[in-house]
Amino acid sequence: MKDTAISEGARRGMADAAGWQAVLDRNRALFAPLSDGARIGLVSRGGADGPVSDLDGPMLVWAVTRQGARAEAAAFSGFQEAGVDLLLVADDAILAGLHARLADDALPDLVKRINRKEVAVFYLRARGELDDLGYEELFDELGISFMGACR
Amino acid sequence: MTLPGEKQFPNLFQEAQFAGFKLANRIKFGACCVSNFNDRDGFISPRELARTKVISETGCGMITNQGAYPDPLGEGKGYFSQIALYDDKFMPQFEEIAGYIHDAGAMAIQQILHAGRYGGIDIGYCVQPSTVPQTLPHFRPPREMSKEQIHECIRQHADACERAIRCGYDGVEVTSFMGYLLANFLSSFTNKRTDEYGGSVRNRGRFMVELIDEIKQTIGDKPLIIRLNGAELMDKWGCNSEDECFEQIQMAADAGVDMMSITVGWQEAPESSIGRDVAPGHWNRLAARCKKMLPDLPLAFGVRLPDPEMADKCIADGEFDFWEVCRPLLADPQMVHKARQGRLDEVRRCVGSLNCLSRLFRDLPYTCTMNPTLGHEYEPEYSITPAVTKKRVMVVGAGPAGLECAIAAHKRGHEVTVYEKSDRVGGALRGYAEHDLANKDDLRSVIAQYEVVIARLGIEVKLNTEPTPKMMRTLLHQYDVVVLATGASTDTGALPEAEDGAPVVDALDIAVNGAEVGNKVVVVGGNKVGLTVAESLSQRGHEVIIVERGKRVADDVSPTWKWRHKAWIEELGIESVTGVRVAALTGAGVTVMNGDGSERTIAADSIVLAGPRRPNQELYNDFLWMVDEIYMAGDVHAPRDLTQAIHEGYRLGCRI
Ligand SMILES: Cc1cc2nc3c(=O)[nH]c(=O)nc-3n(C[C@H](O)[C@H](O)[C@H](O)COP(=O)(O)O)c2cc1C
Ligand code: SF4
């Protein structure tokens, strides 16, 4: 997947750290169980049929610090180098939709799309490490622990 | 003598030739590799041997033994106690199983299973063609295989196959089900390699072709079966298209496999492949496509195809050659015999509950909703043995727990009478069956099977008869044992008393007795009962809101089914109000109190009470001094589910 395949709208959405910061501030409780150092990334796969395991381009990071979760713009150039614990992958249209909803809280919509598997979630750390970072409660809230295997 | 089923299903019970073997019929037991009954170090346990003996005697013409991982490091080990075949030290138990299968007159196949992306359970990482991370949190982080490791892995597969043949197996099988190593190489989702093992469809198929080649060279003229996906169901995330899957199926055929088995889906696939929400026969088209493409290659198929009648027709129509069955034979190991004898109506059908797989993924031994003896085959406590003292047994309640108990106790020689207050057997299960959005026939089949079996056994069922203390006094000394299987009901005492005029109706009244409700419905309780009724009402056009005290709905639903309810309520547009306490049930609706103490009223034409639930134990104390022995089975202990009801009823019937 080439960086250029990402639309301008999605790019703007991910670069809008201030807008996302407002969402994180509004959902402080959701991120409270996470330890200092926990990091979640959000990237685009381009179009709805763009591959999700072959990415590169801008990344929005939610970095948890002692002061709370901070939204930061970053770049993604591969799973190994991503430096995040979870990576959320959405298509451009979803990202644009989320961006348009930042003011009235995009998070419930994001959670819904994760549950519908319209947004892919990659786990870049082992389960034990994620638990140590306090992710268990977040998974519960996001409904991720419901997803199970083999349907 | 021709048995009725042989006439009814002439294709299924037709003898067949495969790789020089004569098979009694066209039924292949599909590998259920993983039971988690074995030792942690890969050795097959006595518990597994006992289960496998039962499997051997299922009457299938071909039996595939569970998949063994082939490498000493355990990179291929996907399950807590998966069996291993990387060393001769494991061979004695494999030999024993091959012996069981041959004693039963079947062809014995050993599956080799390297779990790839889902492997490495003991070592904290898994191996894959590329390092595409996991999309389910419980699997291990990936490491990319070097070319040397690929060659070594292929060699290990061939060695394990060679060992299987030395153990007496007639053939071997490798599997890509359900997203294991073979699938990881084949799929564009997990194979991002830039060398000759990645890139084009054919390059991604290279690992498979080399694997086939090496195994074929090692096992000589013994047959090799391969299980490949007809569809990965990962399309949303850029996996192989169906056409690409079929191109690789063709590659496997060209490489010389002796039989193809088509499977569907990956463990992490966003879509269902084998759950109850998939209609039986849904995937048959993939088999038909394969058969059309490869008419001369024997084809086994059976994904979510639980019905012998449908399987027989598929073979007649040339869609596949062998019916490959897994879960239906876990649910009822006698299914093939019953079908042959013309007793299909006595078969305990797999209801697609996925209890089996849910437990595997929790690292627990699997159990089956419909088969309480699965995994307990060598425990006398789970066998139907003649009762030493014949007793007169009164069973109160004709739901699954009561009927299981009645059937087992009757078979042991007890004189059993079932009392049921309604005019039908089935209990609350009837309500679930009629309101189940997935596939009503699955749960209905459980009740239908009970009706047939109790009639054939001649068990007396007194319908429309509710035992009371008064009635019991007239029956003193007529029964030695009372079994209470009276289920559970809504605990109205845990809710505020309904005010005059509050349009309150019990969920079970709707589910079982068809009580009517108004247009706007508030369902109190977001667990199994509440969700089932809410979904059904919503589907019938009612406007439904669920009110739940807990933080989430579906808390009592099994892990592999929670997502299904969540998806349904979202699809149906059912609002769920969680984390609130019901403060009042009034003529206007339900008043709820939020965590901060604020209140609001949700308007309703009908208020459906679905939770919390409480066990119906009232009769216990009443009867305690009126009978020699008194027991309880099923939800009357504590409200749970169908699995527990069946298992408890059966175990009690074996013990009385
Ligand atoms: C508990 C369980 C374990 C399984 N393990 C394996 C396995 O190790 N290898 C394999 O190829 N298929 C495995 N399967 C898949 C079955 O062989 C079969 O393809 C699948 O369950 C669909 O068929 P069914 O609807 O007849 O169950 C397993 C299925 C179950 C239920
Ligand atoms: S547990 Fe459920 S899905 Fe599994 S075999 Fe039994 S009835 Fe079928």
XYZ file of C-alpha atoms in Angstrom, chain A residues 45 48-54 79-80 112 115-127 129-130 137 139-151, chain B residues 117 131-139 141 178 188-189 192 236-238 267-275 277 354 357 361 551-553 559-560 562-563 566 570:
80
model
C -5.689 1.623 4.492
C -12.313 0.230 1.561
C -10.643 -2.603 -0.311
C -7.092 -1.493 0.451
C -5.022 -4.183 2.156
C -4.780 -3.869 5.920
C -1.542 -5.746 6.384
C 0.521 -3.743 3.914
C 4.425 -3.046 12.038
C 7.885 -3.638 13.503
C -19.046 0.374 16.793
C -17.139 -4.380 16.656
C -18.483 -4.589 13.127
C -14.929 -5.391 12.053
C -14.951 -2.454 9.680
C -11.911 -1.206 11.544
C -9.201 -3.829 11.972
C -7.289 -4.070 15.225
C -3.766 -5.438 15.256
C -2.148 -6.463 18.519
C 1.533 -5.638 18.398
C 2.352 -7.012 21.817
C 1.725 -10.309 23.564
C -1.443 -10.580 25.600
C 2.272 -7.413 28.073
C -0.998 -5.783 27.086
C -10.515 -3.054 30.826
C -10.749 -4.323 25.592
C -13.835 -4.964 27.633
C -15.139 -1.473 27.010
C -14.432 -1.693 23.307
C -16.096 -5.087 23.158
C -12.903 -6.604 21.790
C -12.825 -9.389 24.340
C -16.197 -10.472 22.916
C -14.829 -11.192 19.525
C -13.585 -14.698 20.198
C -12.257 -17.078 17.611
C -13.881 -19.546 15.242
C -17.398 -18.567 14.416
C -0.067 -17.939 13.090
C 5.338 -10.711 10.538
C 1.739 -9.624 10.130
C 0.546 -9.129 13.707
C -2.444 -10.818 15.282
C -5.976 -9.507 15.062
C -7.097 -11.507 18.089
C -5.410 -10.678 21.374
C -4.895 -14.203 22.676
C -2.507 -15.325 19.940
C 3.369 -12.185 18.258
C -8.604 -22.485 10.046
C -2.064 -12.551 0.684
C -3.087 -11.357 4.151
C 4.165 -10.465 2.398
C -12.665 -7.292 4.285
C -9.005 -7.300 5.146
C -7.457 -8.107 1.821
C -10.332 -18.239 13.156
C -10.067 -14.454 13.008
C -12.438 -14.060 10.069
C -15.008 -11.306 10.581
C -17.752 -13.587 9.253
C -19.303 -16.757 10.601
C -18.394 -20.032 8.969
C -19.615 -22.831 11.223
C -21.859 -21.197 13.831
C -26.172 -18.444 12.284
C -19.705 -23.818 19.522
C -14.472 -24.498 20.364
C -9.782 -21.284 23.179
C -22.254 -2.643 32.555
C -22.926 -4.702 29.458
C -25.534 -6.926 27.892
C -17.855 -16.406 24.586
C -18.317 -17.366 20.933
C -21.680 -12.717 22.631
C -20.574 -10.951 19.458
C -24.235 -7.618 19.994
C -27.108 -3.314 16.476
